[in-house]
């Protein structure tokens, strides 16, 4: 079988789509030189595939080993529609590669006049210099150079040369991921190089570790006695959690099935869970916009999980099960608002945070039977009736409403009650969250709609995402 | 001693009886479906029709008594006594439960047990042994020989004194209800059957003695069960045994402490307990208690909130036991059935177990 990079290069859209639909495939993976699928599609001018990849959440500003972004490649190979598409999706227009070149350098050098003009029109700076102190204007043929200069002047650009700054320190954060990650399923616990214990929770003990040069967290499930049957069920359920094809879902990387230890391995997330970010002492400021971005991320992740057939059961959407990921390739780091001129450090770091539903928090069918530790986030019907007897998607929507409430109020839902008290009161006595004053009327209406007592009347994910997008723009 | 009232048994083997167990066995070996259904039908007939055409309740006038021979029989009204009937039903259910795996269904406590066949299966299952006797015997002599072996095995297993044995080969074979009840009750006690037998069941016996050629009758009361104090008493003795035996006054203190402890938790969800024996037997409060102490909610579909049947209650208590073990508590010594049967000692053991671990916890 030809590998996916070849399929993308050759523009085999059908194969690419099938490949993307397989949850085990990570669309942000890179090849040996860390070219991502988006890089290849942009380079070869596969417009439809670029479109598909962007829609599936490809990292726009991911870099390869030479620190080229997809925009560099599209610009130098003269694919104007792709350049526009990337720009439209917040591609970093002044991205600098290892030689200090921007996309405009390449468009100018290769004589892609139209593209060069588009880039300047969209804010590409003509004064940026590469390592050899050459600006795009100097790389262009005289005629194009003077035309670009004129255009830049019209737009009010300062034509002063901007000297090259070494920013290779950013590289590791923006490069495409190692494709090897999604190829492993069962591994030996000894390979994990477990170091220190991070936490002990009801569901298991968490350890930090290193695996294939990645920071990982290993959760050793808390089990009284690991039976053969449990080990078998574990093996059967794990593959479904390896979801690499959605940016808002954090996959389980691998597992160790070594009774008495059952270990779930996932990527280490330095910021921890959303619960941690909102209620812990992380020092991260979550402003209104960031909260909305998180909400949209979660809704997208949920929407994706809801398309799976059959759905993955027993994954409760709570803020403890949402991980916060840092991804500089998501944003335009050369945007002046992120850039502190004095020391070259990225400013306002929260913009690059995204929320991902953590598949490692899935509750295995044999694990913690009969125990719900977060009833505050659960729909009343999910507390009283079997998962098989309720509409799981509608119940998730209720949980999402609780998350929205949490993001808005910055409070822990029913913080004053123990899980048993809280669950009994929700299930038996009609205890509900109240929306405090001071919440915007749009948001409080959205929370109310999603928390409809009638599961059938709650909206679907694809209905709320546009609403959230609109709220964000305001 | 009485002779069998069923002399007709001898030498009248019926074809379908010969091997009904064998044939049930063949069903187990997955014969063809059609064949199996025919056999099943045949087997059912065989089970339902007694091995011998008995004439029930043969009165004393049906026998000739020798001088000084004594014979006892149950007063007919005693058999209809609801308590006796209840006991019989509970014992039957228990036997059927035990023998469910063997696909044996017992319908009549006298007709199905007298030949030793079922008793053999029962003791084999309960004691997990094999008794070497012929599978099916038709002749009275054969049946009695078999009974002799089985009863001696049982007596040995139960470790009874000679004067505690209130059954005999002849009594069982002659379908003597009192003897069979004694035997079953003792077995149930010994093997800690998960059943609660009614207290103080007794039957009235008429004892007939021939003296000087005259039949003399007298009535005596035979106790089958007494006060139900020995359920679940067969583990090693612990503090609770001592407490029950020697310091009944302290018992109330223990109960009070436990009630206070339990209510401190349950009141958080607006429940209150007054009677430890009765209010914990359906397991619901045990489940809630574990959730409160361990910090989780138990979804309502995992247990029966209003448990009405025995099975539902046992499920609840068993589930609570699982939660306790998950929480690192030792496996409860009591059995779920004991708690459901409202055995105070068992309930107290379970609660005390929890109390010991969590007593330090604040509100």
Coordinates of C-alpha atoms in Angstrom, one line a residue, chain A residues 142-415:
Chain A
X142 CA 13.5 44.6 -10.7
X143 CA 10.0 45.0 -12.2
X144 CA 8.3 42.9 -9.5
X145 CA 10.4 44.5 -6.8
X146 CA 9.4 48.0 -7.7
X147 CA 5.8 47.1 -8.0
X148 CA 5.8 45.5 -4.5
X149 CA 7.6 48.5 -3.1
X150 CA 5.0 50.8 -4.5
X151 CA 2.2 48.6 -3.1
X152 CA 3.7 48.5 0.3
X153 CA 4.1 52.2 0.4
X154 CA 0.5 52.6 -0.6
X155 CA -0.5 50.4 2.4
X156 CA 1.6 52.6 4.7
X157 CA 4.4 50.1 5.3
X158 CA 7.7 51.2 6.8
X159 CA 10.3 50.1 4.2
X160 CA 13.0 50.0 6.9
X161 CA 14.9 46.7 6.9
X162 CA 13.9 44.4 9.8
X163 CA 17.0 42.4 10.7
X164 CA 16.9 38.6 11.1
X165 CA 16.2 37.2 14.6
X166 CA 17.0 33.6 15.5
X167 CA 13.8 32.0 16.6
X168 CA 14.8 28.4 16.3
X169 CA 13.7 28.0 19.9
X170 CA 10.2 28.0 18.6
X171 CA 10.8 25.1 16.2
X172 CA 10.0 22.1 18.4
X173 CA 6.7 23.6 19.4
X174 CA 5.4 24.1 15.9
X175 CA 6.8 21.1 14.0
X176 CA 4.6 18.3 12.8
X177 CA 4.3 15.4 15.1
X178 CA 6.2 12.2 14.9
X179 CA 4.1 9.8 12.9
X180 CA 5.4 6.9 14.9
X181 CA 3.2 7.8 17.8
X182 CA 0.0 6.4 16.3
X183 CA 1.6 3.1 15.2
X184 CA 2.0 1.5 18.6
X185 CA -0.7 -0.3 20.5
X186 CA 0.5 -2.6 23.1
X187 CA 3.9 -1.9 24.7
X188 CA 5.9 -3.1 27.7
X189 CA 5.6 -1.0 30.8
X190 CA 9.4 -1.0 31.1
X191 CA 9.6 1.0 27.9
X192 CA 7.8 3.9 29.6
X193 CA 10.6 5.0 31.8
X194 CA 8.2 5.9 34.5
X195 CA 9.6 8.5 36.8
X196 CA 7.6 10.3 39.5
X197 CA 4.1 9.7 40.5
X198 CA 2.0 12.8 39.6
X199 CA -1.3 12.0 41.2
X200 CA -3.4 9.3 42.8
X201 CA -7.1 9.6 41.9
X202 CA -10.1 7.3 42.3
X203 CA -9.5 5.9 38.9
X204 CA -5.8 5.1 39.2
X205 CA -2.3 6.2 39.8
X206 CA -0.7 8.6 37.3
X207 CA 3.0 8.6 36.5
X208 CA 5.1 10.8 34.3
X209 CA 7.3 9.0 31.9
X210 CA 9.2 9.1 28.6
X211 CA 8.4 7.0 25.6
X212 CA 9.8 7.3 22.1
X213 CA 11.1 10.8 23.2
X214 CA 7.7 12.0 24.1
X215 CA 6.5 13.2 27.5
X216 CA 3.8 10.9 28.6
X217 CA 1.5 10.2 31.4
X218 CA 0.7 6.6 32.3
X219 CA -2.4 5.8 34.3
X220 CA -2.3 2.5 36.1
X221 CA -6.0 1.7 36.6
X222 CA -7.1 1.1 40.1
X223 CA -8.5 -2.4 40.2
X224 CA -9.1 -4.6 43.2
X225 CA -8.3 -7.8 41.3
X226 CA -7.4 -8.0 37.6
X227 CA -9.2 -11.0 36.1
X228 CA -8.4 -12.5 32.8
X229 CA -11.7 -11.2 31.6
X230 CA -10.8 -7.6 32.5
X231 CA -7.6 -7.9 30.7
X232 CA -9.4 -9.1 27.6
X233 CA -12.0 -6.4 27.8
X234 CA -9.2 -3.8 28.2
X235 CA -7.6 -5.1 25.1
X236 CA -10.9 -4.9 23.3
X237 CA -11.8 -1.4 24.4
X238 CA -8.4 0.3 24.0
X239 CA -8.4 0.6 20.2
X240 CA -11.5 2.7 20.2
X241 CA -9.7 5.3 22.3
X242 CA -6.9 5.8 19.9
X243 CA -8.5 8.7 18.1
X244 CA -5.8 10.6 16.3
X245 CA -7.8 12.2 13.6
X246 CA -9.5 15.1 15.4
X247 CA -7.6 18.1 16.9
X248 CA -10.0 18.4 19.8
X249 CA -9.7 14.8 20.9
X250 CA -6.7 13.7 22.9
X251 CA -6.0 10.1 22.0
X252 CA -4.8 7.3 24.1
X253 CA -1.3 6.6 22.7
X254 CA -0.9 3.1 23.8
X255 CA -1.5 0.7 26.5
X256 CA 0.3 -1.9 28.6
X257 CA -1.8 -5.0 29.2
X258 CA 0.2 -6.7 31.9
X259 CA -2.0 -8.0 34.6
X260 CA -2.2 -7.1 37.4
X261 CA -1.4 -3.8 35.8
X262 CA -3.5 -2.2 33.1
X263 CA -1.9 1.0 32.0
X264 CA -3.3 3.7 29.7
X265 CA -0.6 5.9 28.1
X266 CA -1.4 9.4 26.9
X267 CA 0.5 12.6 26.0
X268 CA 1.6 14.7 28.9
X269 CA -0.3 18.0 29.0
X270 CA 1.6 20.6 31.2
X271 CA -1.4 22.7 31.8
X272 CA -3.5 19.8 33.0
X273 CA -7.3 19.7 32.8
X274 CA -9.7 22.5 32.1
X275 CA -10.9 22.0 35.7
X276 CA -7.3 22.6 36.8
X277 CA -7.0 25.7 34.6
X278 CA -10.3 27.2 35.7
X279 CA -10.2 26.4 39.4
X280 CA -6.6 25.5 40.2
X281 CA -3.7 27.9 40.7
X282 CA -2.1 27.8 37.3
X283 CA -1.9 31.5 36.8
X284 CA -3.4 31.2 33.4
X285 CA -5.8 33.9 32.6
X286 CA -8.9 32.6 30.8
X287 CA -10.6 35.7 29.4
X288 CA -14.1 35.7 27.9
X289 CA -12.7 35.0 24.4
X290 CA -10.5 32.1 25.6
X291 CA -13.5 30.6 27.4
X292 CA -15.5 30.7 24.2
X293 CA -12.7 29.2 22.3
X294 CA -12.5 26.4 24.8
X295 CA -16.3 25.9 24.5
X296 CA -16.0 25.7 20.7
X297 CA -13.1 23.3 20.9
X298 CA -15.1 21.0 23.3
X299 CA -18.2 21.3 21.1
X300 CA -16.2 20.3 18.1
X301 CA -14.6 17.3 19.8
X302 CA -18.0 16.3 21.1
X303 CA -19.5 16.6 17.6
X304 CA -16.8 14.4 16.3
X305 CA -17.3 11.8 19.0
X306 CA -21.0 11.9 18.3
X307 CA -20.4 10.9 14.7
X308 CA -18.8 7.6 15.8
X309 CA -21.0 4.6 15.4
X310 CA -21.4 3.0 17.8
X311 CA -20.6 5.8 20.2
X312 CA -18.0 5.4 22.8
X313 CA -20.0 4.9 26.0
X314 CA -19.0 6.0 29.5
X315 CA -17.0 9.1 28.7
X316 CA -18.5 11.8 30.8
X317 CA -17.9 15.3 29.5
X318 CA -16.7 17.1 32.6
X319 CA -14.0 19.8 33.0
X320 CA -11.8 17.2 34.6
X321 CA -11.9 15.1 31.4
X322 CA -10.9 18.1 29.1
X323 CA -7.2 18.6 28.7
X324 CA -5.7 21.9 27.8
X325 CA -3.1 21.7 25.1
X326 CA -0.5 24.3 24.0
X327 CA 0.1 24.5 20.3
X328 CA 2.0 27.4 18.9
X329 CA 1.4 26.2 15.4
X330 CA -2.3 27.0 15.8
X331 CA -1.7 30.7 15.8
X332 CA 0.2 33.4 14.0
X333 CA 3.1 34.0 16.3
X334 CA 4.4 36.8 14.2
X335 CA 1.2 38.7 14.8
X336 CA 2.5 41.9 16.7
X337 CA 0.0 41.3 19.5
X338 CA 1.7 38.1 20.5
X339 CA 5.2 39.4 20.0
X340 CA 7.1 41.2 22.6
X341 CA 9.7 43.2 20.7
X342 CA 12.3 43.4 23.4
X343 CA 13.1 39.8 24.1
X344 CA 11.4 37.9 21.3
X345 CA 9.1 36.0 23.7
X346 CA 5.7 35.1 22.8
X347 CA 3.1 37.3 24.5
X348 CA -0.5 36.6 25.5
X349 CA 0.2 32.9 25.4
X350 CA -3.4 31.8 26.1
X351 CA -4.3 32.3 22.4
X352 CA -2.6 29.1 21.5
X353 CA -4.4 27.0 24.1
X354 CA -6.9 24.5 22.9
X355 CA -9.2 22.2 24.7
X356 CA -9.2 18.5 23.9
X357 CA -11.4 15.7 25.2
X358 CA -9.2 13.2 26.9
X359 CA -9.9 9.7 25.8
X360 CA -7.7 8.4 28.7
X361 CA -10.6 9.4 31.0
X362 CA -12.8 6.9 29.4
X363 CA -14.3 4.6 32.0
X364 CA -13.7 1.0 31.0
X365 CA -16.6 -1.3 31.2
X366 CA -15.1 -3.3 34.0
X367 CA -13.7 -0.3 35.9
X368 CA -15.3 1.5 38.8
X369 CA -18.6 -0.3 38.4
X370 CA -21.5 1.5 40.0
X371 CA -19.5 4.6 40.9
X372 CA -20.0 8.0 39.4
X373 CA -17.5 10.6 40.7
X374 CA -18.8 13.6 38.9
X375 CA -22.6 13.5 39.0
X376 CA -22.7 17.3 39.0
X377 CA -21.9 17.3 35.3
X378 CA -24.4 14.6 34.4
X379 CA -27.9 14.8 33.1
X380 CA -30.6 13.7 35.5
X381 CA -31.6 10.8 33.2
X382 CA -28.0 9.6 33.1
X383 CA -28.0 9.2 36.9
X384 CA -31.2 7.2 37.0
X385 CA -31.3 5.2 33.8
X386 CA -29.0 2.8 32.2
X387 CA -26.7 4.2 29.4
X388 CA -28.4 1.9 27.0
X389 CA -31.8 3.4 27.8
X390 CA -31.0 7.0 27.3
X391 CA -30.0 9.2 24.4
X392 CA -26.3 9.5 25.1
X393 CA -25.8 12.5 22.8
X394 CA -28.5 14.4 24.5
X395 CA -27.1 13.5 27.9
X396 CA -23.7 14.8 26.7
X397 CA -25.3 18.1 25.7
X398 CA -26.5 18.5 29.3
X399 CA -22.9 18.0 30.4
X400 CA -21.8 20.5 27.9
X401 CA -24.3 23.0 29.3
X402 CA -22.8 22.5 32.8
X403 CA -19.3 23.1 31.2
X404 CA -20.6 26.4 29.7
X405 CA -22.0 27.4 33.1
X406 CA -18.6 26.6 34.6
X407 CA -16.7 28.5 32.0
X408 CA -19.0 31.5 32.5
X409 CA -19.2 31.5 36.3
X410 CA -15.7 30.1 37.0
X411 CA -17.2 28.1 39.8
X412 CA -17.3 24.4 40.4
X413 CA -20.8 23.2 39.9
X414 CA -22.4 22.1 43.2
X415 CA -19.1 22.6 44.9

